[in-house]
């Protein structure tokens, strides 16, 4: 059964054929406003292959201009990426094939006089589908979109164009790209923002997302990310700022909420991949802890993301155990695991958090810290856990593991002793 937003969308969309181009543009902006209010299920049910094929047919019959189709499609892709909507219908559509043909023609100089159209086509393509036809095409995307993203003008229209270009780039995930094609430009974009605050919050997160996606294939990026661009410091500040804009009572969804969730995805990659350390890490852990304490009683999804990030941090060779202690991670995970309403996934992450810490503090753990330092840190951990009644909590909780979801229990060590920190 259609709800109000769905009915309104199809009503407005059916009226597009009878509009002149400028009137059609106004109506599409109205439609985009309707799309903003859709939930994920409704969004996916509307934007099917058939719907994109209808747009293609309207373009072919001169009932919709390409510019107006792009106006709607860019907004669809923007929301798809912002709200983590998996929607692969576009890439199977006739409209997608038409875009690919136009992009190929553009690369062959057919559209060199219309750079704006080409940039819009590239953004639509990257935002609405994940695969790219060739490395040559991808390299063209990256160079041109980085050029747009490097615009430092403060006008609102320019800031929006920069945001869209960086959001599109952040969707380039699984491709190995030569550093010479992007590192200097993306570093300059990030550093300029650190001095002048010229980017939107989404644009800044997207710039880091694009760079972190490259980290998976390029370990040498570590020094630039950690020490030159100061990822830990910047991520900590962004988490703090964005959490102020989240409606923790869940009256409505906010843009800050989705950007915050995007930061946690980037954090997970960072902790998984980074092998370097600097003194800013404890501050980042502290910010994650603050968000977790704010979210845990009212917003489960962000709470789960925090617990997972702390688990990743505990397993990271780039994060010191002292950072976890100083940042408050040990205390907050102890609090979390004692919650009577803890869910299976969070329980799994909390148990692994302590398992990783315990294993790393053993003499053969991969921290390889000096013996005197290791003993001091181990004593601090032991006292913290003893103070919070950790062993009793784990012992009682561990007895209930067989009632947890099997897919998590099967991945946990079976000996209870591995979760304990002995003095």
PDB file of N, CA and C in Angstrom, residues 208-250:
ATOM      1  N   UNK A 208      38.110  12.475   3.364  1.00  0.00           N
ATOM      2  CA  UNK A 208      38.813  11.448   4.132  1.00  0.00           C
ATOM      3  C   UNK A 208      38.397  10.050   3.695  1.00  0.00           C
ATOM      4  N   UNK A 209      37.113   9.880   3.376  1.00  0.00           N
ATOM      5  CA  UNK A 209      36.648   8.572   2.921  1.00  0.00           C
ATOM      6  C   UNK A 209      37.339   8.139   1.647  1.00  0.00           C
ATOM      7  N   UNK A 210      37.489   9.067   0.696  1.00  0.00           N
ATOM      8  CA  UNK A 210      38.196   8.768  -0.551  1.00  0.00           C
ATOM      9  C   UNK A 210      39.641   8.361  -0.267  1.00  0.00           C
ATOM     10  N   UNK A 211      40.311   9.111   0.601  1.00  0.00           N
ATOM     11  CA  UNK A 211      41.711   8.815   0.907  1.00  0.00           C
ATOM     12  C   UNK A 211      41.841   7.487   1.639  1.00  0.00           C
ATOM     13  N   UNK A 212      40.945   7.214   2.581  1.00  0.00           N
ATOM     14  CA  UNK A 212      41.026   5.964   3.345  1.00  0.00           C
ATOM     15  C   UNK A 212      40.757   4.761   2.452  1.00  0.00           C
ATOM     16  N   UNK A 213      39.909   4.915   1.451  1.00  0.00           N
ATOM     17  CA  UNK A 213      39.677   3.825   0.502  1.00  0.00           C
ATOM     18  C   UNK A 213      40.935   3.468  -0.272  1.00  0.00           C
ATOM     19  N   UNK A 214      41.826   4.416  -0.454  1.00  0.00           N
ATOM     20  CA  UNK A 214      43.097   4.156  -1.136  1.00  0.00           C
ATOM     21  C   UNK A 214      44.086   3.447  -0.206  1.00  0.00           C
ATOM     22  N   UNK A 215      43.935   3.660   1.101  1.00  0.00           N
ATOM     23  CA  UNK A 215      44.848   3.099   2.101  1.00  0.00           C
ATOM     24  C   UNK A 215      44.881   1.574   2.015  1.00  0.00           C
ATOM     25  N   UNK A 216      43.783   0.976   1.648  1.00  0.00           N
ATOM     26  CA  UNK A 216      43.690  -0.485   1.593  1.00  0.00           C
ATOM     27  C   UNK A 216      44.711  -1.082   0.631  1.00  0.00           C
ATOM     28  N   UNK A 217      45.026  -0.347  -0.429  1.00  0.00           N
ATOM     29  CA  UNK A 217      45.972  -0.831  -1.433  1.00  0.00           C
ATOM     30  C   UNK A 217      47.329  -0.138  -1.382  1.00  0.00           C
ATOM     31  N   UNK A 218      47.483   0.821  -0.475  1.00  0.00           N
ATOM     32  CA  UNK A 218      48.697   1.626  -0.465  1.00  0.00           C
ATOM     33  C   UNK A 218      49.126   1.911   0.973  1.00  0.00           C
ATOM     34  N   UNK A 219      49.884   0.988   1.571  1.00  0.00           N
ATOM     35  CA  UNK A 219      50.292   1.134   2.968  1.00  0.00           C
ATOM     36  C   UNK A 219      51.167   2.359   3.212  1.00  0.00           C
ATOM     37  N   UNK A 220      51.829   2.830   2.176  1.00  0.00           N
ATOM     38  CA  UNK A 220      52.718   3.976   2.342  1.00  0.00           C
ATOM     39  C   UNK A 220      51.960   5.269   2.622  1.00  0.00           C
ATOM     40  N   UNK A 221      50.629   5.240   2.543  1.00  0.00           N
ATOM     41  CA  UNK A 221      49.828   6.417   2.866  1.00  0.00           C
ATOM     42  C   UNK A 221      49.770   6.671   4.375  1.00  0.00           C
ATOM     43  N   UNK A 222      50.202   5.694   5.165  1.00  0.00           N
ATOM     44  CA  UNK A 222      50.057   5.785   6.615  1.00  0.00           C
ATOM     45  C   UNK A 222      50.641   7.053   7.203  1.00  0.00           C
ATOM     46  N   UNK A 223      51.858   7.415   6.807  1.00  0.00           N
ATOM     47  CA  UNK A 223      52.506   8.584   7.392  1.00  0.00           C
ATOM     48  C   UNK A 223      51.755   9.862   7.042  1.00  0.00           C
ATOM     49  N   UNK A 224      51.284   9.960   5.800  1.00  0.00           N
ATOM     50  CA  UNK A 224      50.516  11.142   5.396  1.00  0.00           C
ATOM     51  C   UNK A 224      49.220  11.249   6.199  1.00  0.00           C
ATOM     52  N   UNK A 225      48.523  10.118   6.366  1.00  0.00           N
ATOM     53  CA  UNK A 225      47.243  10.108   7.069  1.00  0.00           C
ATOM     54  C   UNK A 225      47.419  10.415   8.557  1.00  0.00           C
ATOM     55  N   UNK A 226      48.425   9.790   9.173  1.00  0.00           N
ATOM     56  CA  UNK A 226      48.590   9.909  10.627  1.00  0.00           C
ATOM     57  C   UNK A 226      49.310  11.194  11.020  1.00  0.00           C
ATOM     58  N   UNK A 227      50.444  11.476  10.392  1.00  0.00           N
ATOM     59  CA  UNK A 227      51.325  12.541  10.874  1.00  0.00           C
ATOM     60  C   UNK A 227      51.246  13.851  10.092  1.00  0.00           C
ATOM     61  N   UNK A 228      50.928  13.788   8.804  1.00  0.00           N
ATOM     62  CA  UNK A 228      50.868  15.021   8.010  1.00  0.00           C
ATOM     63  C   UNK A 228      49.462  15.630   8.025  1.00  0.00           C
ATOM     64  N   UNK A 229      48.448  14.775   7.891  1.00  0.00           N
ATOM     65  CA  UNK A 229      47.074  15.261   7.834  1.00  0.00           C
ATOM     66  C   UNK A 229      46.336  15.121   9.165  1.00  0.00           C
ATOM     67  N   UNK A 230      46.944  14.433  10.121  1.00  0.00           N
ATOM     68  CA  UNK A 230      46.426  14.343  11.495  1.00  0.00           C
ATOM     69  C   UNK A 230      45.001  13.794  11.556  1.00  0.00           C
ATOM     70  N   UNK A 231      44.835  12.606  10.999  1.00  0.00           N
ATOM     71  CA  UNK A 231      43.502  12.008  10.946  1.00  0.00           C
ATOM     72  C   UNK A 231      42.870  11.875  12.330  1.00  0.00           C
ATOM     73  N   UNK A 232      43.604  11.370  13.312  1.00  0.00           N
ATOM     74  CA  UNK A 232      43.026  11.122  14.635  1.00  0.00           C
ATOM     75  C   UNK A 232      42.491  12.407  15.255  1.00  0.00           C
ATOM     76  N   UNK A 233      43.259  13.463  15.162  1.00  0.00           N
ATOM     77  CA  UNK A 233      42.828  14.758  15.709  1.00  0.00           C
ATOM     78  C   UNK A 233      41.574  15.269  14.999  1.00  0.00           C
ATOM     79  N   UNK A 234      41.587  15.177  13.680  1.00  0.00           N
ATOM     80  CA  UNK A 234      40.460  15.689  12.898  1.00  0.00           C
ATOM     81  C   UNK A 234      39.198  14.858  13.106  1.00  0.00           C
ATOM     82  N   UNK A 235      39.359  13.542  13.129  1.00  0.00           N
ATOM     83  CA  UNK A 235      38.194  12.671  13.340  1.00  0.00           C
ATOM     84  C   UNK A 235      37.587  12.914  14.712  1.00  0.00           C
ATOM     85  N   UNK A 236      38.433  13.105  15.728  1.00  0.00           N
ATOM     86  CA  UNK A 236      37.935  13.365  17.080  1.00  0.00           C
ATOM     87  C   UNK A 236      37.088  14.628  17.107  1.00  0.00           C
ATOM     88  N   UNK A 237      37.586  15.687  16.471  1.00  0.00           N
ATOM     89  CA  UNK A 237      36.825  16.939  16.454  1.00  0.00           C
ATOM     90  C   UNK A 237      35.502  16.786  15.708  1.00  0.00           C
ATOM     91  N   UNK A 238      35.530  16.078  14.581  1.00  0.00           N
ATOM     92  CA  UNK A 238      34.302  15.907  13.808  1.00  0.00           C
ATOM     93  C   UNK A 238      33.266  15.084  14.570  1.00  0.00           C
ATOM     94  N   UNK A 239      33.706  14.038  15.268  1.00  0.00           N
ATOM     95  CA  UNK A 239      32.771  13.245  16.069  1.00  0.00           C
ATOM     96  C   UNK A 239      32.096  14.114  17.121  1.00  0.00           C
ATOM     97  N   UNK A 240      32.874  14.965  17.761  1.00  0.00           N
ATOM     98  CA  UNK A 240      32.331  15.837  18.800  1.00  0.00           C
ATOM     99  C   UNK A 240      31.308  16.812  18.204  1.00  0.00           C
ATOM    100  N   UNK A 241      31.648  17.434  17.094  1.00  0.00           N
ATOM    101  CA  UNK A 241      30.766  18.430  16.487  1.00  0.00           C
ATOM    102  C   UNK A 241      29.487  17.800  15.950  1.00  0.00           C
ATOM    103  N   UNK A 242      29.626  16.681  15.261  1.00  0.00           N
ATOM    104  CA  UNK A 242      28.456  16.034  14.663  1.00  0.00           C
ATOM    105  C   UNK A 242      27.505  15.495  15.720  1.00  0.00           C
ATOM    106  N   UNK A 243      28.041  15.002  16.816  1.00  0.00           N
ATOM    107  CA  UNK A 243      27.168  14.435  17.851  1.00  0.00           C
ATOM    108  C   UNK A 243      26.261  15.498  18.455  1.00  0.00           C
ATOM    109  N   UNK A 244      26.666  16.761  18.372  1.00  0.00           N
ATOM    110  CA  UNK A 244      25.816  17.849  18.877  1.00  0.00           C
ATOM    111  C   UNK A 244      24.579  18.049  18.004  1.00  0.00           C
ATOM    112  N   UNK A 245      24.653  17.619  16.746  1.00  0.00           N
ATOM    113  CA  UNK A 245      23.534  17.819  15.834  1.00  0.00           C
ATOM    114  C   UNK A 245      22.611  16.622  15.691  1.00  0.00           C
ATOM    115  N   UNK A 246      22.920  15.526  16.396  1.00  0.00           N
ATOM    116  CA  UNK A 246      22.079  14.326  16.325  1.00  0.00           C
ATOM    117  C   UNK A 246      20.907  14.473  17.278  1.00  0.00           C
ATOM    118  N   UNK A 247      19.731  14.077  16.814  1.00  0.00           N
ATOM    119  CA  UNK A 247      18.546  14.079  17.670  1.00  0.00           C
ATOM    120  C   UNK A 247      18.539  12.772  18.453  1.00  0.00           C
ATOM    121  N   UNK A 248      19.158  12.783  19.631  1.00  0.00           N
ATOM    122  CA  UNK A 248      19.332  11.554  20.397  1.00  0.00           C
ATOM    123  C   UNK A 248      18.007  10.994  20.913  1.00  0.00           C
ATOM    124  N   UNK A 249      16.987  11.805  20.956  1.00  0.00           N
ATOM    125  CA  UNK A 249      15.676  11.306  21.377  1.00  0.00           C
ATOM    126  C   UNK A 249      14.911  10.691  20.211  1.00  0.00           C
ATOM    127  N   UNK A 250      15.540  10.731  19.018  1.00  0.00           N
ATOM    128  CA  UNK A 250      15.022  10.067  17.824  1.00  0.00           C
ATOM    129  C   UNK A 250      13.686  10.633  17.365  1.00  0.00           C
TER     130      UNK A 250
END
